CSV table of C-alpha atoms in Angstrom, one decimal:
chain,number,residue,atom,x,y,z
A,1,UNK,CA,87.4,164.6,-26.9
A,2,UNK,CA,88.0,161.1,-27.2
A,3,UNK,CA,90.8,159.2,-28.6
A,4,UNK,CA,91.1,155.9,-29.7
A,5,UNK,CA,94.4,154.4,-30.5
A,6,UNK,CA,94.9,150.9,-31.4
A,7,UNK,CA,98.1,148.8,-31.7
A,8,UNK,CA,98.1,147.4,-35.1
A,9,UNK,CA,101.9,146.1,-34.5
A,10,UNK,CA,100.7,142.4,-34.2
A,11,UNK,CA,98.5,142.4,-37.5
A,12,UNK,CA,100.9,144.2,-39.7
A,13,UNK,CA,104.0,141.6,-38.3
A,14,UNK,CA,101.0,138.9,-39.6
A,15,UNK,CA,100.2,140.2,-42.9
A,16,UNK,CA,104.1,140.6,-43.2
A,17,UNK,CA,104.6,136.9,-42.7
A,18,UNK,CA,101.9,136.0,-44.9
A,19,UNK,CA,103.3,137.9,-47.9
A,20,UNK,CA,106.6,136.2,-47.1
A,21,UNK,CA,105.4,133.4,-46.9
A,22,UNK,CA,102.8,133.4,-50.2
A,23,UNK,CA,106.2,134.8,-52.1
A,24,UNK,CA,108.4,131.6,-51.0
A,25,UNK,CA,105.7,128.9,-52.1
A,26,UNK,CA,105.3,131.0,-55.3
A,27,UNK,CA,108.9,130.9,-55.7
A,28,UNK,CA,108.7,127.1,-55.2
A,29,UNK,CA,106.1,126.8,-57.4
A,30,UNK,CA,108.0,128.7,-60.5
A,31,UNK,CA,110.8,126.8,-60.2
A,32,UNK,CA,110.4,122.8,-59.2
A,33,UNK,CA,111.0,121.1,-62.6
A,34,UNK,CA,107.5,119.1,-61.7
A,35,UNK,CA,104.3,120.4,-62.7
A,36,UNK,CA,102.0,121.4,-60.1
A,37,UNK,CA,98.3,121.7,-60.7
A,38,UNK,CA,94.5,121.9,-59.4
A,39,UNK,CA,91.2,120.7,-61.3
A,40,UNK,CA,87.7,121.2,-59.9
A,41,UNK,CA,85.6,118.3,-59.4
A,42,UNK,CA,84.8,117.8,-63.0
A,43,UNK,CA,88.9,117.7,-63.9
A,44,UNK,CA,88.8,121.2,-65.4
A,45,UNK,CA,92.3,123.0,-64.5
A,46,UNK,CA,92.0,125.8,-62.2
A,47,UNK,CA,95.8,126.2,-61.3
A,48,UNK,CA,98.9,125.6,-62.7
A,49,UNK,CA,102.5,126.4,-62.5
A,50,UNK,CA,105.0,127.0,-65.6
A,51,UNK,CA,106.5,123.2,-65.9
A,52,UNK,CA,103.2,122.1,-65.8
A,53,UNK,CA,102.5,124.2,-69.4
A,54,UNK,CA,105.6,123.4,-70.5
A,55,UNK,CA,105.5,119.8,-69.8
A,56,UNK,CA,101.4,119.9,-71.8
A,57,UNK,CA,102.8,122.2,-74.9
A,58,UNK,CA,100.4,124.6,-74.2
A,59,UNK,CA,100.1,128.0,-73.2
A,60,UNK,CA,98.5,128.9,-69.5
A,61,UNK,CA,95.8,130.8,-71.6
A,62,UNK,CA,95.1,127.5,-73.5
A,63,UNK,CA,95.3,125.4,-70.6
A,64,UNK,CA,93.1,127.7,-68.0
A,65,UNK,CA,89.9,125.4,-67.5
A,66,UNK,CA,90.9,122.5,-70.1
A,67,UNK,CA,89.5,119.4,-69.3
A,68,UNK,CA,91.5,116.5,-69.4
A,69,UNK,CA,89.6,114.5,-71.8
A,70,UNK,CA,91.1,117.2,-74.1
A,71,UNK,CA,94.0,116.2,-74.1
A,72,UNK,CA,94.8,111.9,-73.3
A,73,UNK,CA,92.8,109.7,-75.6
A,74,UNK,CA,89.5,107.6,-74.4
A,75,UNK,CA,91.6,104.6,-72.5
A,76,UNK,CA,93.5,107.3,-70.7
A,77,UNK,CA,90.7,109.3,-69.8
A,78,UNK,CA,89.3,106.3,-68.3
A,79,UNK,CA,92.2,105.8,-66.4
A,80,UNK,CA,92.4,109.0,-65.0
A,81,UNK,CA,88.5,109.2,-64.4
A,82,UNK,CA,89.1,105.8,-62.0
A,83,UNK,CA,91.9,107.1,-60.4
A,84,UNK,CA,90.4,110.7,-59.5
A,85,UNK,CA,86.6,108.9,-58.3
A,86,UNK,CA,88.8,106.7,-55.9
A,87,UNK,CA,90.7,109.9,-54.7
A,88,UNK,CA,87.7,111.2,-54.2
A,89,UNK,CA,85.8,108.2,-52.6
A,90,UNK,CA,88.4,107.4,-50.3
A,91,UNK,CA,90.1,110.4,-49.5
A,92,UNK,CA,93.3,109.0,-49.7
A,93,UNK,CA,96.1,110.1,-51.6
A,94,UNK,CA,97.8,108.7,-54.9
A,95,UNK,CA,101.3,108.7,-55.6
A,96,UNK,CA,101.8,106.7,-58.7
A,97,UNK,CA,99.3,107.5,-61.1
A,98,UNK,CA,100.8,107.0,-64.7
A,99,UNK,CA,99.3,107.7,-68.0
A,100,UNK,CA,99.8,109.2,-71.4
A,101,UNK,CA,99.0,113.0,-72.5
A,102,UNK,CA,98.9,114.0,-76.1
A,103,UNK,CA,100.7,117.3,-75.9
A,104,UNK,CA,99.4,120.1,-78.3
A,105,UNK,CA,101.9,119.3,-81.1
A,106,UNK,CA,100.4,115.7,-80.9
A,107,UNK,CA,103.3,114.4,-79.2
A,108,UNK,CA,102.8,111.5,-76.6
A,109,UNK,CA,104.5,111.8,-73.5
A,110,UNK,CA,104.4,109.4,-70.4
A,111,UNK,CA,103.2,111.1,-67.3
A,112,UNK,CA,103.8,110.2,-63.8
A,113,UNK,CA,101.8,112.3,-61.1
A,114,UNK,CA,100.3,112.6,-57.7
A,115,UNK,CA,96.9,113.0,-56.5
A,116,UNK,CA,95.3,114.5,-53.7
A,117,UNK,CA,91.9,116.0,-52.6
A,118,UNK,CA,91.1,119.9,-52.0
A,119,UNK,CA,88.6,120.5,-49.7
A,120,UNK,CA,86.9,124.3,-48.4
A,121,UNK,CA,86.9,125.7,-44.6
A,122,UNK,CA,83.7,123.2,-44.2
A,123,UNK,CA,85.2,119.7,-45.4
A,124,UNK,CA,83.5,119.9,-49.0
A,125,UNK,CA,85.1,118.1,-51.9
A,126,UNK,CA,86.2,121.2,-54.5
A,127,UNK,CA,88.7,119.8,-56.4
A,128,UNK,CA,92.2,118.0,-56.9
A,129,UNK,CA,95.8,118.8,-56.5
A,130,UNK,CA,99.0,116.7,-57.7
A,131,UNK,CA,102.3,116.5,-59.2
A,132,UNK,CA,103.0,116.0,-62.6
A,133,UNK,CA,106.6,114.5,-64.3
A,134,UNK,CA,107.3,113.3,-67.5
A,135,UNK,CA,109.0,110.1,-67.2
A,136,UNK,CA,108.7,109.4,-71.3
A,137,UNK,CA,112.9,109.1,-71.7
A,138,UNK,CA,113.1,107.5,-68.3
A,139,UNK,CA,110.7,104.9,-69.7
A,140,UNK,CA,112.1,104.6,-73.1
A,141,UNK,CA,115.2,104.2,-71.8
A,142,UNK,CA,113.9,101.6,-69.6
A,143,UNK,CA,112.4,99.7,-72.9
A,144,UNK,CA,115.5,100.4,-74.8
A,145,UNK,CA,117.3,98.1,-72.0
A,146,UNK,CA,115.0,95.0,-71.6
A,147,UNK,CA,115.6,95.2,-75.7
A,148,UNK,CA,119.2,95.2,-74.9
A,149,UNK,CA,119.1,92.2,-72.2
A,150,UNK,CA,116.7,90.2,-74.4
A,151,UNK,CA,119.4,90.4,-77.8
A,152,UNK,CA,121.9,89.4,-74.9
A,153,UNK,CA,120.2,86.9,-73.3
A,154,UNK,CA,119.8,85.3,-77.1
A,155,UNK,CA,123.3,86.0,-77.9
A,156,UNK,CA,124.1,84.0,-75.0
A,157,UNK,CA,122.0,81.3,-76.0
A,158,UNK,CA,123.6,81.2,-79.7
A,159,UNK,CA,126.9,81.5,-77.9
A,160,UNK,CA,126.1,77.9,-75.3
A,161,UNK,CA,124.6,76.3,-78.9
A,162,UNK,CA,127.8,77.6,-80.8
A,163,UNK,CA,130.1,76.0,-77.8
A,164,UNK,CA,128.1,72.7,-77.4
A,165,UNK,CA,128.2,71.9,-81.5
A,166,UNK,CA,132.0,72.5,-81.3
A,167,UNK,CA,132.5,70.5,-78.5
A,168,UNK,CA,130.0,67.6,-80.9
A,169,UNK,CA,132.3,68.1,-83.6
A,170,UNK,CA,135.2,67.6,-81.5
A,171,UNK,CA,134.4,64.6,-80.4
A,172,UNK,CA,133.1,63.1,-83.3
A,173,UNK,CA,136.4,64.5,-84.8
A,174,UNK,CA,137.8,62.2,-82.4
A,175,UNK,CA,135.6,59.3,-83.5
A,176,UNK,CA,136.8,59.6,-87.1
A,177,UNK,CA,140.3,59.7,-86.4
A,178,UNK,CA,139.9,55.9,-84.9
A,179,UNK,CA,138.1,55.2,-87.5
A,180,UNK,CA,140.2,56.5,-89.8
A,181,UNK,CA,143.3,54.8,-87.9
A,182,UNK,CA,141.6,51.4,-87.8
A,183,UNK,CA,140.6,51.5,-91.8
A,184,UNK,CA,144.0,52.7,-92.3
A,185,UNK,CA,145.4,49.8,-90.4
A,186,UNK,CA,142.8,47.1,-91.9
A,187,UNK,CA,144.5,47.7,-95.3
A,188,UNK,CA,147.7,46.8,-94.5
């Protein structure tokens, strides 16, 4: 009789750290405030974390394989279609994409996100992988302040015009009080 034992100590510490390591990137995942995604080649989503279908307006079941033609409009599309083919070109990773989604409800938002390639075991081109944040108060807020230093800005202006006609009328004040004196004195 034969026996055959073998230590399995080593793979079961392995598949132990794996798990523990799947469970803390998931736990990452469900709780950044950003939304994390992947799209195949043709920009169809594949992967997606909660903030992600929060930030869209969608549910995941309505957002598993969407496109995202479906949901910017033609110029943003565009946009996103130039950024993703130089991605893809290059290899190279972008960090400041920005573009406009319209969200299910047909709310616009402004969207800031990341880009980066996925690629298999054998260095094949599969997809894309980014960030997502929406930045449409941080923007709006932005707008609402260049509106605020423009009304000052012309305030300012109409304050230095304001000053520099009362300083005119002062001294032409001035003019007509020797005037006035000298016609005063001329009748006498």
């Amino acid at each position: 009789i034969l026996n055959f034992l073998n230590d399995i100590t080593e793979r079961k510490q392995a598949e132990g750290a794996l798990r523990q390591s799947e469970e803390k990137y998931r736990t990452i995942l469900e709780n950044i405030e950003d939304g994390y995604y992947e799209v195949d080649i043709a920009g169809n989503l594949t992967f997606f974390n909660d903030s992600f279908s929060r930030i869209y307006g969608y549910s995941r079941e309505e957002l598993m394989g969407m496109n995202d033609r479906q949901y910017t409009d033609q110029e943003n599309a565009k946009k996103l279609f130039q950024a993703f083919n130089r991605v893809y070109k290059t290899g190279d990773s972008t960090k400041e994409l920005d573009w406009e989604i319209i969200r299910k409800d047909g709310a616009r938002r402004s969207i800031e996100a990341s880009v980066s390639l996925i690629e298999d075991s054998s260095g094949n081109r599969i997809g894309f992988r980014g960030l997502i944040r929406d930045v449409t108060e941080r923007k709006r807020a932005e707008e609402e302040k260049a509106t605020l230093q423009e009304q000052l800005r012309q305030s300012q202006k109409i304050e230095a015009i304001g000053r520099l006609a009362g300083g005119i009328a002062h001294d032409f004040n001035n003019l007509l009080t020797v005037i006035k004196g000298y016609s005063q004195f001329s009748l006498i």
